[in-house]
Amino acid sequence: MRVYDRNLERFPVTVDLYGPYARVTDYSEEGLDEEEERICCDIVSRMLYVQADRVIFHRRPKRVGKEQHSLQGETSLVVQVTENELFFTVDLTKRIDTGLFLDHMATRMLVESMSRGCRVLNLFSYTGSFSVYAARGGATSVESVDLSSTYTAWAEKNLADNGYSTALYPCVAADAWQYVVEALSSGKVYDLIIFDPPSFSNSRKMEYDFDVQRDYQRWMKVLNALLAKEGKLVFSTNLGTFRMDTKAVRGFEVQEITAQVAAPGFTRRLGTARTWLLEKQQDVRITAADLRTVERKAGRDRREEHVEEEVMKKEKVAKDIDVQQENVAADIAQEEAVQVDAIVAESAEEVVQEEESSDLELETEEAADEIEANEVEDDLLTLRWDDEDIAPLFEGNEEAEQDRTERAPRKERESRNDDHRGARDDRRPSYRDRDDRRSSGDRGERPSYRDRDDRRSSSDRPSYGERRPYGDRPERPSFHDRDDRRPSGDRPSYGERRP
């Protein structure tokens, strides 16, 4: 039985008792180191009163995908153990499994209780432990079928060690599916069928593989045809992710009995067998397609699946190409639309810029005209002087007089050149072309700043100190000298004021 089931995180191992031996199985991902292994084996030896040399430490590597477990050692430690006063042979070192699944102990007892007077078929029989319990339960016949010849011989030994003849309880090394189809064609009928397949199998002896999740419905449909009325089917699997679709299983009343047959010592559900009891209610119609051998069906299914995968891949590639083309076309259309919008926007911007440029030129010309007019007025008012006005400045200065004489012909040339320039019809005449411009010397009514005779000299203005004093203003008395100011004494106090 199992006495420890990965209960502590530090020691993710299981400990099973097989007679005088204790088998420790390491389930950790990386494996315990040598010191942890030594401590674990020492604890098991002292707590279970097992000799240290009889504590077997075993690592169970995690299976990747659907690969099969290989042999764990070259030598075997074969031990005969007892379970409920029945004898079974186990191997504690060579294989991943010992040959006796301890989590099925209660299920084997259930099979024993249902086997009296029954014709029993044990499929995927392994080492024949279910067959031994069925034989002791009073079954009229027990047929054990397993593909492995090694396990078939092992099952025969277990039956013989418990006193059951292989003549009445035959063990057959054959493919289970072929055996079922042949039994159905020969008209065999069973009262109890044990269906405990591996989760997955791809044995070299098979040209197909077996997957319990994929194949269980087809198996149960054919097993229904092999069962007598009110016959029972015990189905078990240790695949933790298995899902039973009870509606898809026709002709049976389905009941899961995992909790009822849980073995003592097993505290973790993961890796522990799940079990269903199916009782036949009615026959299910079997077609020729259902009776095809697994080899042909599986092979054809693989070919069909391969073809379907290839077709789906091609369709996906074609669909991806179509989507890419659509995306490219959409991108091109979008780019063209963006380009068109950009061209339209650019054209509109150019038009706006041209309009703004025209307006700006017009405004610039108008502003230039205004500026020019202002400059002309300023020149007329302040800058242009005739020779008579500035003549006194050159008196007594021979160099300045000579310079003025030299510049006179140049001014005449500039004046002649300006006469040849066409006057603008709709604009004010240029500064130099105005014929009606009066010279600054003719401004008798507006003398220059320095020559104004009527300008009051600064000497006529009184100085700051001579100005009339502030106290000589009788018409504006000061704040303190006002006669009409009511004294504060005549004003009523705050309390006497009118409310």
XYZ file of C-alpha atoms in Angstrom:
499
model
C 0.000 0.000 0.000
C 1.010 3.681 -0.255
C 2.074 5.386 2.931
C 3.256 8.820 1.671
C 1.928 10.765 -1.328
C 3.999 13.956 -1.887
C 2.536 15.533 1.252
C 5.478 17.866 1.988
C 6.787 20.349 -0.550
C 10.393 19.671 0.409
C 9.970 15.969 -0.378
C 7.877 15.616 -3.593
C 8.107 11.829 -3.503
C 5.829 8.853 -2.973
C 6.577 5.965 -0.622
C 5.001 2.539 -1.281
C 5.388 -0.623 0.757
C 5.943 -3.878 -1.156
C 6.382 -6.590 1.425
C 9.735 -6.127 3.162
C 10.720 -3.320 0.728
C 9.932 0.380 0.567
C 9.987 2.032 -2.839
C 10.606 5.801 -2.971
C 9.665 7.492 -6.253
C 10.986 11.005 -6.933
C 8.458 13.195 -8.838
C 10.392 16.485 -8.635
C 11.185 18.178 -11.932
C 14.953 18.498 -11.439
C 15.350 15.597 -9.040
C 16.570 15.573 -5.472
C 20.306 15.963 -4.947
C 22.385 13.251 -3.272
C 22.089 14.722 0.223
C 18.298 15.107 -0.031
C 18.047 11.558 -1.368
C 20.114 10.239 1.572
C 17.953 12.127 4.104
C 14.742 10.906 2.456
C 15.826 7.244 2.463
C 16.989 7.522 6.092
C 13.603 8.904 7.197
C 11.730 6.129 5.334
C 13.953 3.445 6.835
C 13.516 4.637 10.429
C 9.821 5.549 10.294
C 8.670 2.351 8.507
C 11.079 -0.024 10.286
C 12.579 -1.083 6.948
C 16.213 -2.082 6.644
C 18.281 0.622 4.927
C 19.418 -1.718 2.135
C 15.772 -2.456 1.299
C 14.793 1.172 0.622
C 14.713 1.520 -3.169
C 15.063 5.075 -4.517
C 13.589 5.556 -7.968
C 13.349 8.645 -10.202
C 10.339 9.041 -12.439
C 11.259 11.405 -15.297
C 8.441 13.538 -16.591
C 7.148 12.275 -19.906
C 7.342 14.806 -22.735
C 4.339 14.821 -25.048
C 3.300 11.277 -25.934
C 6.649 9.553 -25.610
C 6.787 6.166 -23.927
C 8.619 5.422 -20.690
C 11.751 3.355 -21.187
C 13.323 0.749 -18.920
C 14.856 2.217 -15.772
C 17.552 -0.391 -15.187
C 19.218 -3.524 -16.537
C 18.606 -5.723 -13.522
C 15.346 -6.651 -11.867
C 14.509 -6.869 -8.200
C 11.595 -9.313 -8.308
C 9.545 -9.661 -5.153
C 6.320 -11.503 -4.435
C 3.864 -9.488 -2.356
C 0.385 -10.074 -1.002
C -2.721 -7.948 -1.363
C -5.924 -9.062 0.317
C -4.406 -12.557 0.672
C -3.669 -12.768 -3.066
C -0.139 -13.187 -4.417
C 1.402 -10.898 -7.009
C 4.907 -10.644 -8.432
C 6.412 -7.142 -8.737
C 9.645 -5.723 -10.154
C 10.945 -2.813 -8.055
C 13.924 -1.657 -10.153
C 13.802 -2.414 -13.863
C 10.583 -0.702 -15.006
C 8.820 2.555 -14.394
C 5.854 0.598 -12.957
C 6.149 -2.329 -10.634
C 3.460 -4.544 -12.208
C 0.821 -3.786 -9.573
C -1.032 -0.478 -9.571
C -1.739 0.232 -5.916
C -4.368 2.904 -6.696
C -6.566 0.145 -8.227
C -6.745 -1.951 -5.085
C -10.356 -0.936 -4.273
C -11.349 -1.236 -7.948
C -10.026 -4.800 -8.035
C -12.129 -5.607 -5.013
C -15.186 -4.131 -6.825
C -14.510 -6.376 -9.821
C -14.281 -9.364 -7.514
C -17.691 -8.543 -6.009
C -19.338 -8.348 -9.467
C -17.716 -11.417 -11.055
C -19.695 -14.335 -9.643
C -21.157 -16.400 -12.490
C -19.951 -13.896 -15.099
C -18.048 -14.239 -18.332
C -15.250 -11.700 -17.886
C -13.087 -9.998 -20.507
C -10.009 -8.109 -19.268
C -8.647 -5.810 -22.026
C -5.156 -4.315 -21.732
C -4.769 -6.819 -18.912
C -1.126 -5.924 -18.049
C -0.006 -8.413 -15.354
C -3.502 -9.857 -14.847
C -4.313 -8.488 -11.354
C -7.968 -7.833 -12.306
C -8.176 -11.336 -13.728
C -6.929 -12.837 -10.440
C -9.586 -10.963 -8.445
C -12.300 -11.926 -10.973
C -11.262 -15.568 -10.734
C -11.448 -15.492 -6.970
C -14.803 -13.724 -7.253
C -16.328 -16.765 -8.915
C -16.237 -15.856 -12.626
C -17.109 -18.733 -14.957
C -14.389 -17.596 -17.375
C -11.799 -14.848 -17.568
C -10.021 -13.846 -20.781
C -6.958 -11.632 -20.393
C -5.757 -9.790 -23.533
C -2.568 -7.732 -23.818
C -0.266 -6.953 -26.722
C 2.905 -7.581 -24.703
C 4.022 -11.194 -24.481
C 6.086 -10.314 -21.384
C 3.072 -9.046 -19.487
C 0.967 -11.940 -20.774
C 3.420 -14.443 -19.255
C 3.469 -12.358 -16.083
C -0.346 -12.566 -15.877
C -0.219 -16.334 -16.309
C 2.253 -16.584 -13.388
C 0.043 -14.465 -11.133
C -2.982 -16.656 -11.937
C -0.967 -19.825 -11.380
C 0.511 -18.563 -8.086
C -3.041 -18.130 -6.814
C -4.155 -21.557 -8.023
C -6.057 -20.639 -11.205
C -5.459 -22.718 -14.302
C -4.748 -20.978 -17.554
C -7.058 -23.453 -19.301
C -10.077 -21.866 -17.629
C -8.526 -18.409 -17.439
C -6.588 -17.964 -20.690
C -4.146 -15.121 -21.235
C -3.817 -14.015 -24.882
C -0.966 -11.936 -26.321
C -2.838 -10.069 -29.055
C -3.935 -6.649 -30.208
C -6.962 -5.768 -28.102
C -8.932 -4.145 -30.944
C -8.462 -7.065 -33.310
C -9.439 -9.440 -30.528
C -12.659 -7.473 -29.897
C -13.622 -7.389 -33.573
C -12.998 -11.125 -33.963
C -14.956 -11.881 -30.780
C -17.881 -9.843 -32.085
C -17.813 -11.587 -35.466
C -17.704 -15.001 -33.750
C -20.727 -14.117 -31.578
C -19.046 -14.025 -28.184
C -20.881 -12.329 -25.336
C -19.532 -11.150 -21.956
C -21.185 -10.115 -18.724
C -18.331 -7.986 -17.427
C -15.601 -6.157 -19.341
C -12.623 -4.423 -17.711
C -11.338 -1.653 -19.949
C -8.191 -0.129 -18.395
C -6.093 1.091 -21.356
C -2.933 3.207 -21.201
C -3.347 6.896 -21.785
C -1.290 6.611 -24.924
C 0.479 3.810 -26.737
C 2.619 3.695 -29.862
C 4.137 0.259 -29.473
C 6.452 -1.010 -32.207
C 4.078 -3.930 -32.649
C 1.315 -1.563 -33.782
C 1.172 0.299 -37.057
C -1.094 2.834 -35.382
C -1.177 4.641 -32.079
C -3.765 4.675 -29.348
C -5.081 7.763 -27.600
C -7.678 7.191 -24.914
C -9.230 10.650 -25.221
C -9.525 10.338 -28.974
C -10.612 6.685 -29.224
C -12.716 5.882 -26.158
C -16.132 6.566 -27.767
C -15.507 4.209 -30.689
C -14.291 1.523 -28.306
C -17.351 1.784 -26.077
C -19.680 1.546 -29.039
C -18.167 -1.806 -30.052
C -17.914 -3.037 -26.443
C -21.626 -2.362 -26.066
C -22.231 -4.946 -28.772
C -20.111 -7.499 -26.891
C -21.993 -7.101 -23.610
C -25.049 -9.102 -22.654
C -28.192 -7.320 -21.546
C -27.515 -5.466 -18.258
C -23.837 -6.247 -18.703
C -21.303 -3.961 -17.004
C -18.250 -2.164 -18.219
C -15.569 -0.900 -15.813
C -13.590 1.867 -17.494
C -10.529 3.448 -15.893
C -7.768 5.849 -16.939
C -5.041 7.791 -15.156
C -4.996 10.609 -17.717
C -5.491 13.685 -15.575
C -6.925 15.789 -18.426
C -9.427 13.161 -19.574
C -13.012 14.364 -20.154
C -15.914 11.934 -20.406
C -18.752 13.036 -22.694
C -21.637 11.038 -21.248
C -24.072 12.191 -23.938
C -21.832 10.820 -26.672
C -21.645 7.378 -24.998
C -24.875 5.725 -26.103
C -26.540 2.574 -24.824
C -25.093 2.884 -21.291
C -25.996 4.313 -17.957
C -22.761 6.075 -17.007
C -21.659 6.670 -13.423
C -18.275 7.894 -12.217
C -17.168 5.955 -9.141
C -13.706 7.428 -8.581
C -14.471 8.536 -5.022
C -15.996 5.171 -4.108
C -12.935 3.192 -5.187
C -10.208 5.574 -3.973
C -7.335 3.570 -2.517
C -6.011 4.398 0.985
C -2.861 6.484 1.084
C -3.569 8.320 -2.192
C -4.160 11.975 -1.338
C -3.416 13.622 -4.682
C -5.833 13.451 -7.568
C -3.230 14.156 -10.238
C -1.836 10.881 -11.535
C -4.461 8.816 -9.710
C -6.856 6.662 -11.709
C -10.391 7.836 -12.461
C -13.026 5.147 -12.821
C -16.505 4.879 -14.375
C -19.079 2.102 -14.162
C -21.222 1.747 -17.293
C -24.269 -0.521 -17.282
C -25.741 -1.511 -20.617
C -29.317 -0.329 -21.201
C -29.809 -1.055 -24.886
C -27.988 -2.228 -27.972
C -26.220 0.270 -30.161
C -26.308 -0.151 -33.932
C -22.900 -1.143 -35.288
C -21.962 -0.226 -38.854
C -19.331 -1.722 -41.100
C -17.214 1.388 -40.591
C -17.246 0.753 -36.828
C -15.828 -2.741 -37.334
C -12.894 -1.745 -39.458
C -9.618 -2.715 -37.899
C -7.815 -0.040 -35.969
C -4.809 -0.433 -38.215
C -6.692 0.505 -41.393
C -8.828 3.142 -39.730
C -5.970 4.772 -37.917
C -3.742 4.671 -40.997
C -6.446 6.066 -43.216
C -7.312 8.639 -40.571
C -3.696 9.722 -40.439
C -3.564 10.025 -44.199
C -6.860 11.883 -44.258
C -5.716 14.126 -41.429
C -2.465 14.773 -43.293
C -4.362 15.631 -46.485
C -6.772 17.814 -44.538
C -3.874 19.573 -42.866
C -2.222 20.190 -46.221
C -5.490 21.473 -47.701
C -6.055 23.693 -44.677
C -2.505 25.000 -44.939
C -2.988 25.783 -48.640
C -6.324 27.419 -47.951
C -4.758 29.426 -45.150
C -1.877 30.474 -47.400
C -4.324 31.438 -50.168
C -6.457 33.304 -47.663
C -3.406 35.079 -46.293
C -2.382 36.016 -49.842
C -5.874 37.348 -50.550
C -5.819 39.298 -47.326
C -2.375 40.641 -48.136
C -3.512 41.617 -51.626
C -6.573 43.296 -50.186
C -4.403 45.073 -47.665
C -1.961 46.136 -50.396
C -4.831 47.346 -52.595
C -6.319 49.199 -49.667
C -2.924 50.715 -48.851
C -2.448 51.768 -52.475
C -5.922 53.257 -52.609
C -5.299 55.018 -49.338
C -1.941 56.318 -50.566
C -3.540 57.522 -53.804
C -6.303 59.212 -51.846
C -3.711 60.805 -49.612
C -1.729 61.930 -52.648
C -4.866 63.359 -54.273
C -5.760 65.118 -51.057
C -2.211 66.400 -50.829
C -2.332 67.659 -54.434
C -5.706 69.317 -53.858
C -4.472 70.811 -50.608
C -1.272 71.954 -52.296
C -3.255 73.513 -55.157
C -5.584 75.205 -52.726
C -2.598 76.395 -50.743
C -0.976 77.738 -53.894
C -4.196 79.568 -54.787
C -4.396 80.973 -51.283
C -0.735 81.904 -51.426
C -1.248 83.600 -54.791
C -4.226 85.494 -53.447
C -2.336 86.398 -50.328
C 0.642 87.364 -52.464
C -1.558 89.579 -54.656
C -3.155 91.153 -51.604
C 0.252 91.540 -50.037
C 1.652 93.153 -53.182
C -1.321 95.482 -53.338
C -1.002 96.317 -49.681
C 2.736 96.732 -50.124
C 2.234 99.100 -53.064
C -0.368 101.072 -51.150
C 1.856 101.142 -48.115
C 4.765 102.171 -50.318
C 2.671 104.944 -51.805
C 1.647 106.094 -48.368
C 5.193 105.900 -47.105
C 6.421 107.703 -50.202
C 3.745 110.359 -49.752
C 4.682 110.764 -46.126
C 8.326 110.970 -47.082
C 7.473 113.590 -49.700
C 5.542 115.596 -47.151
C 8.359 115.268 -44.676
C 10.830 116.342 -47.340
C 8.653 119.248 -48.261
C 8.344 120.265 -44.678
C 11.823 119.719 -43.346
C 14.462 118.487 -45.762
C 14.401 120.295 -49.101
C 15.988 123.704 -49.128
C 16.690 126.067 -51.968
C 20.052 127.518 -52.611
C 18.963 130.905 -51.323
C 18.113 129.412 -47.960
C 21.391 127.604 -47.541
C 23.508 130.153 -49.307
C 24.406 131.950 -46.088
C 25.822 128.670 -44.815
C 28.444 128.681 -47.560
C 29.393 132.260 -47.247
C 32.942 132.574 -46.141
C 33.572 128.858 -46.883
C 35.289 128.430 -50.221
C 35.495 124.639 -50.127
C 31.777 124.289 -49.429
C 31.007 126.765 -52.170
C 33.090 124.830 -54.658
C 31.405 121.598 -53.669
C 28.000 123.154 -54.141
C 29.019 124.432 -57.586
C 30.223 120.991 -58.636
C 27.008 119.292 -57.555
C 24.733 121.697 -59.443
C 25.318 120.156 -62.927
C 24.704 116.677 -61.465
C 21.367 117.797 -60.130
C 20.461 119.216 -63.517
C 21.348 115.863 -65.144
C 19.235 114.004 -62.629
C 16.407 116.418 -63.257
C 16.649 115.830 -67.008
C 16.713 112.077 -66.529
C 13.674 112.308 -64.347
C 11.829 114.231 -67.074
C 12.179 111.246 -69.377
C 10.491 108.922 -66.883
C 6.839 108.291 -67.547
C 4.494 109.639 -64.949
C 2.028 107.185 -63.368
C -1.548 107.985 -64.300
C -3.371 106.598 -61.272
C -0.906 107.380 -58.601
C 0.603 110.382 -57.005
C 3.585 111.815 -58.874
C 6.940 110.823 -57.640
C 8.870 113.000 -55.388
C 11.134 114.403 -58.050
C 8.425 114.821 -60.768
C 6.014 117.089 -58.946
C 5.815 120.313 -60.955
C 3.529 122.047 -58.564
C 5.810 121.586 -55.641
C 6.539 124.795 -53.985
C 9.943 125.315 -52.641
C 10.566 125.763 -49.022
C 11.771 129.265 -49.761
C 8.261 130.331 -50.760
C 6.820 129.445 -47.407
C 6.430 132.927 -46.124
C 3.694 131.904 -43.768
C 5.757 129.103 -42.168
C 9.253 130.300 -41.324
C 11.859 127.887 -40.251
C 12.434 126.996 -36.686
C 15.370 129.352 -36.185
C 13.981 132.254 -38.316
C 10.585 132.662 -36.652
C 10.324 136.335 -35.611
C 7.188 135.917 -33.631
C 8.635 133.168 -31.418
C 8.878 134.384 -27.886
C 12.371 134.140 -26.672
C 13.137 132.290 -23.600
C 14.263 135.532 -21.969
C 10.699 136.862 -21.976
C 9.499 133.918 -19.904
C 9.852 134.285 -16.166
C 12.201 131.944 -14.486
C 11.057 129.381 -12.017
C 12.045 131.529 -9.113
C 10.262 134.638 -10.469
C 6.945 132.979 -10.952
C 3.999 134.160 -8.985
C 4.018 132.546 -5.611
C 1.393 130.078 -4.583
C 0.107 132.345 -1.861
C -0.820 135.207 -4.287
C -3.777 133.295 -5.701
C -6.799 134.762 -3.921
C -9.242 133.072 -6.195
C -8.076 129.582 -5.057
C -7.491 129.489 -1.332
C -5.568 126.703 0.154
C -7.157 123.816 1.918
C -6.585 125.247 5.377
C -7.616 128.861 4.416
C -11.071 128.163 3.112
C -13.580 130.401 4.851
C -16.570 128.317 4.017
C -15.160 125.186 5.623
C -17.337 124.113 8.523
C -15.287 123.442 11.626
C -15.280 120.027 12.991
C -16.750 121.280 16.219
C -20.038 122.107 14.540
C -20.410 118.575 13.268
C -22.478 116.222 15.400
C -20.705 113.313 17.016
C -21.252 109.756 15.930
C -23.843 109.085 18.630
C -25.826 112.322 17.817
C -26.153 111.602 14.169
C -29.528 110.921 12.675
C -30.191 107.235 12.727
